[in-house]
mmCIF file of C-alpha atoms in Angstrom:
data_model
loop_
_atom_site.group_PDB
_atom_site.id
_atom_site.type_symbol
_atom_site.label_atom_id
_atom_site.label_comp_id
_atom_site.label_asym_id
_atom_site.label_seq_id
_atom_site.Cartn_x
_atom_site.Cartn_y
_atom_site.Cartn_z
ATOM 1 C CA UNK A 19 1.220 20.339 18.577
ATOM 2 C CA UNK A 20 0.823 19.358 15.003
ATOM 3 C CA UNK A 21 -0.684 15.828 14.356
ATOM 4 C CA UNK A 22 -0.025 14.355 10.254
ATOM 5 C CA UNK A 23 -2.217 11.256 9.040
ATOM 6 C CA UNK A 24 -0.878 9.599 6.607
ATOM 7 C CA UNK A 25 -3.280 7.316 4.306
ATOM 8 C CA UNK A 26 -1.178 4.385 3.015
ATOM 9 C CA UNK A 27 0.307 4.031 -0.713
ATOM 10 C CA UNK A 28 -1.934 2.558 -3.670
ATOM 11 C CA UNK A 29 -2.743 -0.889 -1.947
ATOM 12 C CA UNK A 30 -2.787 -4.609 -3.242
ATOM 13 C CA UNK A 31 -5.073 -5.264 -1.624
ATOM 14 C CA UNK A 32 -4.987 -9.268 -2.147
ATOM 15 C CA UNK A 33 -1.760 -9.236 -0.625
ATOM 16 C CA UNK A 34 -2.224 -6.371 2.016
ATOM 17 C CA UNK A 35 0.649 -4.762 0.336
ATOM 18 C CA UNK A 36 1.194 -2.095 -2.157
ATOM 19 C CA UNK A 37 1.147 -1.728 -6.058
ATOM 20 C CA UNK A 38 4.802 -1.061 -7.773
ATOM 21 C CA UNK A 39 3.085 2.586 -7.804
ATOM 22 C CA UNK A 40 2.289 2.516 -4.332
ATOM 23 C CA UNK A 41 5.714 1.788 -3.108
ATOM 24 C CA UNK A 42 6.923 4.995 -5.380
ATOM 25 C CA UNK A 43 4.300 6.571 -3.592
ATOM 26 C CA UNK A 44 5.382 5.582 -0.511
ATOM 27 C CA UNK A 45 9.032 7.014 -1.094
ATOM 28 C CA UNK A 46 8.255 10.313 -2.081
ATOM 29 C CA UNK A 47 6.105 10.671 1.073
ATOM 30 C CA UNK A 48 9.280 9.227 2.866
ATOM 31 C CA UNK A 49 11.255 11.756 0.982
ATOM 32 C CA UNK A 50 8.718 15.231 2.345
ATOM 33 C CA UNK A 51 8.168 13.326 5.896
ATOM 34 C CA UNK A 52 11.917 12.542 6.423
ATOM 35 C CA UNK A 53 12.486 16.617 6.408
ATOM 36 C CA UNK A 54 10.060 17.330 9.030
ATOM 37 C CA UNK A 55 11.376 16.590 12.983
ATOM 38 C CA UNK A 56 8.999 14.046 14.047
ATOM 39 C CA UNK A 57 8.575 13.136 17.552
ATOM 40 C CA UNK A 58 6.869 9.977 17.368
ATOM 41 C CA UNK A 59 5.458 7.897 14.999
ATOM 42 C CA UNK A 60 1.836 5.379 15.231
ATOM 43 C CA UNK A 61 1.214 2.611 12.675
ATOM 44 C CA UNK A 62 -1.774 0.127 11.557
ATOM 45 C CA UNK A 63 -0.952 -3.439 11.585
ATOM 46 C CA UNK A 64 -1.644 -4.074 8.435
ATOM 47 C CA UNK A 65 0.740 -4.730 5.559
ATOM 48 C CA UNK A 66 -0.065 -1.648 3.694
ATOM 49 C CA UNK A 67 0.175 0.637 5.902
ATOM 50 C CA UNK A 68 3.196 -1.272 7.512
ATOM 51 C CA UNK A 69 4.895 -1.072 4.271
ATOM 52 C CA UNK A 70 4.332 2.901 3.952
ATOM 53 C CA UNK A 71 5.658 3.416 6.843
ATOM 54 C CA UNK A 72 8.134 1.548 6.714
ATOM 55 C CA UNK A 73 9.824 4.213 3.380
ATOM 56 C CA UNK A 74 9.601 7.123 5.931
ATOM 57 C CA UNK A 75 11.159 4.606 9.055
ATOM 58 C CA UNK A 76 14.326 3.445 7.311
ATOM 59 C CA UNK A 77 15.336 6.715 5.433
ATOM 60 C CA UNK A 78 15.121 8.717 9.185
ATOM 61 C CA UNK A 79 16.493 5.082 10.715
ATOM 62 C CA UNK A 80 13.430 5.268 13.249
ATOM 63 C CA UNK A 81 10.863 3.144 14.918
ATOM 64 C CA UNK A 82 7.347 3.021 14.982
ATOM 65 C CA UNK A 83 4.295 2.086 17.666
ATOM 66 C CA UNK A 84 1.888 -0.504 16.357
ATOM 67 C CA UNK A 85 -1.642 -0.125 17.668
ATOM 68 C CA UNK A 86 -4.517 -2.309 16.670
ATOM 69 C CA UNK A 87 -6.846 0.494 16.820
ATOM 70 C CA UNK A 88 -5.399 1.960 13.680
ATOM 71 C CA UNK A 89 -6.104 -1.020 11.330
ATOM 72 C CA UNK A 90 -8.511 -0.133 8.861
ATOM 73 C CA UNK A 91 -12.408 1.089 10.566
ATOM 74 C CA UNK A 92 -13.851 -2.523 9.632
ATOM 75 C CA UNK A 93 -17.400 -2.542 11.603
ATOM 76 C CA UNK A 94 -19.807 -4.219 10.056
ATOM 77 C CA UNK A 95 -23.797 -3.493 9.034
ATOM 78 C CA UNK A 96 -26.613 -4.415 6.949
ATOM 79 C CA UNK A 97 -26.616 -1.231 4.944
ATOM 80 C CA UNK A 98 -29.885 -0.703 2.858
ATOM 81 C CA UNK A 99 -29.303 -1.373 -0.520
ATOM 82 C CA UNK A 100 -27.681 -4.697 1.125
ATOM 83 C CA UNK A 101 -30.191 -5.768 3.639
ATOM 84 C CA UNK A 102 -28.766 -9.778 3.206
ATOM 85 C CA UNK A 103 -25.517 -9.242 3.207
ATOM 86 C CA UNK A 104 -22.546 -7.508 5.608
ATOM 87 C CA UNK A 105 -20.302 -4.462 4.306
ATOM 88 C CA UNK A 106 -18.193 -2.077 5.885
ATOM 89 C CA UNK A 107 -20.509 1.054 7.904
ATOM 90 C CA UNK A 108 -18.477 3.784 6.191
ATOM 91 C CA UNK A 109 -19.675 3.287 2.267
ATOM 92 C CA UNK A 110 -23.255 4.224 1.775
ATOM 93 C CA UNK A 111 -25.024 5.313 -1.557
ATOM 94 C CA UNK A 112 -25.577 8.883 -1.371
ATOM 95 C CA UNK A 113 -29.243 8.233 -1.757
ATOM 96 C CA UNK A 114 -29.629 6.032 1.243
ATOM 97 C CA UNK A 115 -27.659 8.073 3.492
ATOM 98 C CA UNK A 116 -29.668 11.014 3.027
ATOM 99 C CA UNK A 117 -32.900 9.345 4.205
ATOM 100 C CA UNK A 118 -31.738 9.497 7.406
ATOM 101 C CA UNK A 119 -30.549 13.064 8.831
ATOM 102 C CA UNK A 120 -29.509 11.583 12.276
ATOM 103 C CA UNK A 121 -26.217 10.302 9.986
ATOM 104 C CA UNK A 122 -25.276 13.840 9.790
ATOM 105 C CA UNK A 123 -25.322 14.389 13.982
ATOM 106 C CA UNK A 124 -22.495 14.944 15.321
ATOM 107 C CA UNK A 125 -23.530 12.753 18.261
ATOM 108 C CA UNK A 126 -26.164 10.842 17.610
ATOM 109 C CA UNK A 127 -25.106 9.442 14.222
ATOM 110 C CA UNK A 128 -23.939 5.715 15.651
ATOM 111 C CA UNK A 129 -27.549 5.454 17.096
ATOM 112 C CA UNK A 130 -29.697 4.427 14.471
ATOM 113 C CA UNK A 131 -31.362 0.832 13.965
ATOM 114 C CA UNK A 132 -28.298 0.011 11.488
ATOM 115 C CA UNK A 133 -25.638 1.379 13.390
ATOM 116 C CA UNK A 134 -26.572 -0.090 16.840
ATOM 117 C CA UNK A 135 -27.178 -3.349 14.874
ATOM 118 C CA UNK A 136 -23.694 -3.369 13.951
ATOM 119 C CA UNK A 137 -22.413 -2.280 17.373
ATOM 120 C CA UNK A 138 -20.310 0.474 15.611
ATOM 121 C CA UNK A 139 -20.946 2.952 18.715
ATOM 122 C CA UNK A 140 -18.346 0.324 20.453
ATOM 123 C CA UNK A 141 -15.790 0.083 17.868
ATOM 124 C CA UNK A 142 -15.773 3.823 17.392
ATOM 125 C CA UNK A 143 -15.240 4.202 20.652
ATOM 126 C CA UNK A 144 -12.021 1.668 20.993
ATOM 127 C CA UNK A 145 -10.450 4.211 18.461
ATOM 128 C CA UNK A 146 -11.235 7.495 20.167
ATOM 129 C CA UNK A 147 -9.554 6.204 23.227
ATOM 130 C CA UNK A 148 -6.779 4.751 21.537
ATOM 131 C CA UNK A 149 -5.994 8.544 19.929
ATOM 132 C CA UNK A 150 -7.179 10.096 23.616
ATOM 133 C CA UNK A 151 -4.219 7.923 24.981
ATOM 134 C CA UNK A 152 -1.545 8.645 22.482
ATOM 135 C CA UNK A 153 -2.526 12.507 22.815
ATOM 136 C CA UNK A 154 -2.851 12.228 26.565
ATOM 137 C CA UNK A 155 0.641 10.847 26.069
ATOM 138 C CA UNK A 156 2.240 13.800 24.437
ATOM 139 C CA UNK A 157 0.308 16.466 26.636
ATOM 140 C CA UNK A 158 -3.096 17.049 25.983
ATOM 141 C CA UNK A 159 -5.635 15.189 27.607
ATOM 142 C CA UNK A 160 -9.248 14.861 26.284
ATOM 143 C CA UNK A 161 -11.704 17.185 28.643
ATOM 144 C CA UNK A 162 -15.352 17.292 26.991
ATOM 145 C CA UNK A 163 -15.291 18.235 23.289
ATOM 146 C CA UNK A 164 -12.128 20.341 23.790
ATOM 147 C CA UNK A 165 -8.243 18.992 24.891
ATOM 148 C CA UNK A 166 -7.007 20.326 28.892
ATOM 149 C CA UNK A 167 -3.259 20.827 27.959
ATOM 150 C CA UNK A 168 -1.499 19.426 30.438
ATOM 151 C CA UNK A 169 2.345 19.787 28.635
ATOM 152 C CA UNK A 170 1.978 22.292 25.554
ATOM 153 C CA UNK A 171 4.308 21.668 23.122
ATOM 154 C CA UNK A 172 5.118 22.165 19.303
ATOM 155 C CA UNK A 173 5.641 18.556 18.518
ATOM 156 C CA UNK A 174 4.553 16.715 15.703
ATOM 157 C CA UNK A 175 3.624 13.251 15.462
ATOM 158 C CA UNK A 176 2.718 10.699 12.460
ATOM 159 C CA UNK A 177 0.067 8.511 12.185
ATOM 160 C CA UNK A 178 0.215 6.056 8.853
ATOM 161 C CA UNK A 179 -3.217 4.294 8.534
ATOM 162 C CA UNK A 180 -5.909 3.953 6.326
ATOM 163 C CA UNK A 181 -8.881 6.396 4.708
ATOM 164 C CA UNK A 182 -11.906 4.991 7.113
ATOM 165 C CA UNK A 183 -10.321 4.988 10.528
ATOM 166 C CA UNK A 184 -8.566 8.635 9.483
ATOM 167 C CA UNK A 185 -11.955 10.055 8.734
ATOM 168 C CA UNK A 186 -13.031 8.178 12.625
ATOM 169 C CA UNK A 187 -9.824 10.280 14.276
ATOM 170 C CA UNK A 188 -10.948 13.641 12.833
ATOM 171 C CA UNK A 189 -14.522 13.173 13.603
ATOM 172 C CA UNK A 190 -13.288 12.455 17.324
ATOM 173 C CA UNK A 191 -10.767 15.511 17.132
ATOM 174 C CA UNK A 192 -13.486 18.027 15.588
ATOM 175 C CA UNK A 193 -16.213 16.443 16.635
ATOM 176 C CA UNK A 194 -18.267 15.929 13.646
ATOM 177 C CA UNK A 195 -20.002 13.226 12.664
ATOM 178 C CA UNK A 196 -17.673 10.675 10.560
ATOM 179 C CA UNK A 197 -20.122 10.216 7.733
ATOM 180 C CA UNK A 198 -19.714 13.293 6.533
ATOM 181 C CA UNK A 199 -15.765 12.713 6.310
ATOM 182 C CA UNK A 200 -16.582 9.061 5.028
ATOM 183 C CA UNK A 201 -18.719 10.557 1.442
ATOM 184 C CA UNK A 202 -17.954 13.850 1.881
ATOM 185 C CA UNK A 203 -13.905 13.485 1.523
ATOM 186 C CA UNK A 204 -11.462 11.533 0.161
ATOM 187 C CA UNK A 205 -7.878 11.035 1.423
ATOM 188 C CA UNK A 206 -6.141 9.783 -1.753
ATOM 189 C CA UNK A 207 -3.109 6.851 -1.351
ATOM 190 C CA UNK A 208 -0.101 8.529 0.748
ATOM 191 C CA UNK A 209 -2.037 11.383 1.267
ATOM 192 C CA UNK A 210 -1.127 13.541 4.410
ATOM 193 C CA UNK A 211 -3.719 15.255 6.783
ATOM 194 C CA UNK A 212 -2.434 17.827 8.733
ATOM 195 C CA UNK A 213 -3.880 19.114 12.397
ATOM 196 C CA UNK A 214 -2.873 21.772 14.531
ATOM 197 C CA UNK A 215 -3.864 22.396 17.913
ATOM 198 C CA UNK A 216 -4.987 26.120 18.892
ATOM 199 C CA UNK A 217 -4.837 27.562 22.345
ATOM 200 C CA UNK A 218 -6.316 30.488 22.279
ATOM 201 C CA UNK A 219 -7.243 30.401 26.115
ATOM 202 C CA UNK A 220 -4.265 28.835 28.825
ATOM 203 C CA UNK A 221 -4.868 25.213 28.935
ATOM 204 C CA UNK A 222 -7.463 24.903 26.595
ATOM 205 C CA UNK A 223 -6.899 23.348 23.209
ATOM 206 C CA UNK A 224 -8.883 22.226 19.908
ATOM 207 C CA UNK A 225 -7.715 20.589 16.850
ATOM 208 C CA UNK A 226 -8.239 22.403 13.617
ATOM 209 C CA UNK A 227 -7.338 20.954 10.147
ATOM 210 C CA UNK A 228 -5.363 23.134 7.997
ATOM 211 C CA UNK A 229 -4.858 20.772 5.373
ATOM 212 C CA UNK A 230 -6.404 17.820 4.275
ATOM 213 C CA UNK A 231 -5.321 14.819 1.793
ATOM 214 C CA UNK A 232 -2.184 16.448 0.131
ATOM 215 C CA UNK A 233 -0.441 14.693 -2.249
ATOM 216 C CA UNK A 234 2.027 17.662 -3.361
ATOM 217 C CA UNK A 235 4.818 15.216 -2.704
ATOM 218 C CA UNK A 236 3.336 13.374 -5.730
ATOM 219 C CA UNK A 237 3.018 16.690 -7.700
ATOM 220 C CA UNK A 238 6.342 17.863 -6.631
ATOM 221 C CA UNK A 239 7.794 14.750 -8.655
ATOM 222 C CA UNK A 240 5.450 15.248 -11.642
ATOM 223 C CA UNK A 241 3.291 12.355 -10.484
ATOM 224 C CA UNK A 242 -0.549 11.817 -10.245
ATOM 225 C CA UNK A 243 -2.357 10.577 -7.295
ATOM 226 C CA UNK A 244 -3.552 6.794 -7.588
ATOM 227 C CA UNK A 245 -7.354 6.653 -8.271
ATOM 228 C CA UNK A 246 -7.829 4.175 -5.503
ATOM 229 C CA UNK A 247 -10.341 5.397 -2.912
ATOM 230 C CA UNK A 248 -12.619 7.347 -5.494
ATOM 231 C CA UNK A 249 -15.780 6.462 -7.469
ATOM 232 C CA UNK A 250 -16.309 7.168 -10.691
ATOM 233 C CA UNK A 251 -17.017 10.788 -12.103
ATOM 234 C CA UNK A 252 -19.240 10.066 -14.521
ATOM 235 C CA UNK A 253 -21.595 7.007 -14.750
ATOM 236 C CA UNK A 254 -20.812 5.609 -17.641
ATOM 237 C CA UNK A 255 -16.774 6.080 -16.712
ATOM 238 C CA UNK A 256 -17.018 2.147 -16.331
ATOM 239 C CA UNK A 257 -13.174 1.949 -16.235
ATOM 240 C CA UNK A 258 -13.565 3.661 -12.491
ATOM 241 C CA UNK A 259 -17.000 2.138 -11.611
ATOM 242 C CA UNK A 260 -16.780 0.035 -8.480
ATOM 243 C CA UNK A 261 -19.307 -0.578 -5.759
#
């Protein structure tokens, strides 16, 4: 079973749509996803992820599943270097992440004092179950740290979401903790993750990433990849400086 994740096109964000890049973006990914049989595809509710989608839907003249539990990962916490104020859990400064090791645990890294404050544990959890349900759905049902295949099968299925709650399914499917997706990777606008499952033993399956963030259906069309997402390289880069 092959599972893609598809980040959505260079965002506007004021109107939870896309850029006029984004929505070129958004049909070249249409134009490599509409080649590949898809069995079923999974979509965020909001507008920019609706709207990616919704290149790949009408070219293959298909519908998608809306799940709330794909919106963009929006928990909330008092992270250090904002002690008044509330931001997103998933963008730390390197600095203050590092203070802490228990952010790198693979399961104990929604403990801490901030984390709990923010009940994150909860909200990561709502997501993890909403991908154990959809997988359970297809044939392989969640069994420890490892998948009990109940129905193997070669499908493929397409999730079209956004960077912070794709870096929350792969932490769930390789269980890892997500802040080392959240600084340590970056999934680019209409970027596609891909996952296969590996059975090496009957009814026993794991998901391994053989590809993360491509955007060779950008490349292919002699386009570059939206900045959106990064931070700047260099510090005094102010043109991509953004907190």
């Amino acid at each position: 079973m092959r599972i893609l994740i598809v980040r959505h096109a260079d965002p506007d964000y004021d109107i939870d749509s896309l850029t006029d890049t984004g929505w070129k973006e958004a049909e070249l990914a249409a134009d490599y996803l509409s080649k590949i049989n898809v069995k079923a595809f999974y979509v965020s509710p909001l507008g920019r992820a609706q709207d990616t989608a919704g290149c790949t839907l009408k070219k293959m003249d298909r519908q998608a599943e809306t799940y709330d539990w794909l919106r963009e990962f929006d928990a909330q916490i008092n992270r250090p270097d904002i002690p008044d104020g509330k931001t997103i859990c998933w963008d730390w400064l390197p600095a203050d992440m590092e203070k802490d090791r228990q952010n790198y645990d693979s399961f104990e890294w929604a403990d801490t004092d901030i984390m709990r404050a923010g009940n994150v544990k909860e909200k990561y959890e709502i997501v993890c179950q909403g991908l154990d349900d959809v997988l359970k759905k297809h044939g392989y049902e969640r069994e420890g740290m490892h998948y009990r295949v109940v129905k193997p099968n070669n499908d493929t299925i397409v999730f079209f979401c956004h960077f912070g709650v794709e870096c929350v399914l792969l932490s769930h499917l390789i269980n890892v903790s997500p802040m080392i997706l959240w600084h340590g990777f970056c999934a680019l606008p209409s970027s596609i993750t891909s996952i296969y499952t590996e059975e090496r033993r009957p009814g026993i399956a794991s998901f391994r990433i053989n590809e993360f963030g491509s955007t060779a259906h950008l490349y292919a069309a002699d386009r570059k990849p939206s900045f959106s997402a990064r931070f700047c390289e260099c510090y005094a880069n102010t043109d991509e400086r953004h907190d």
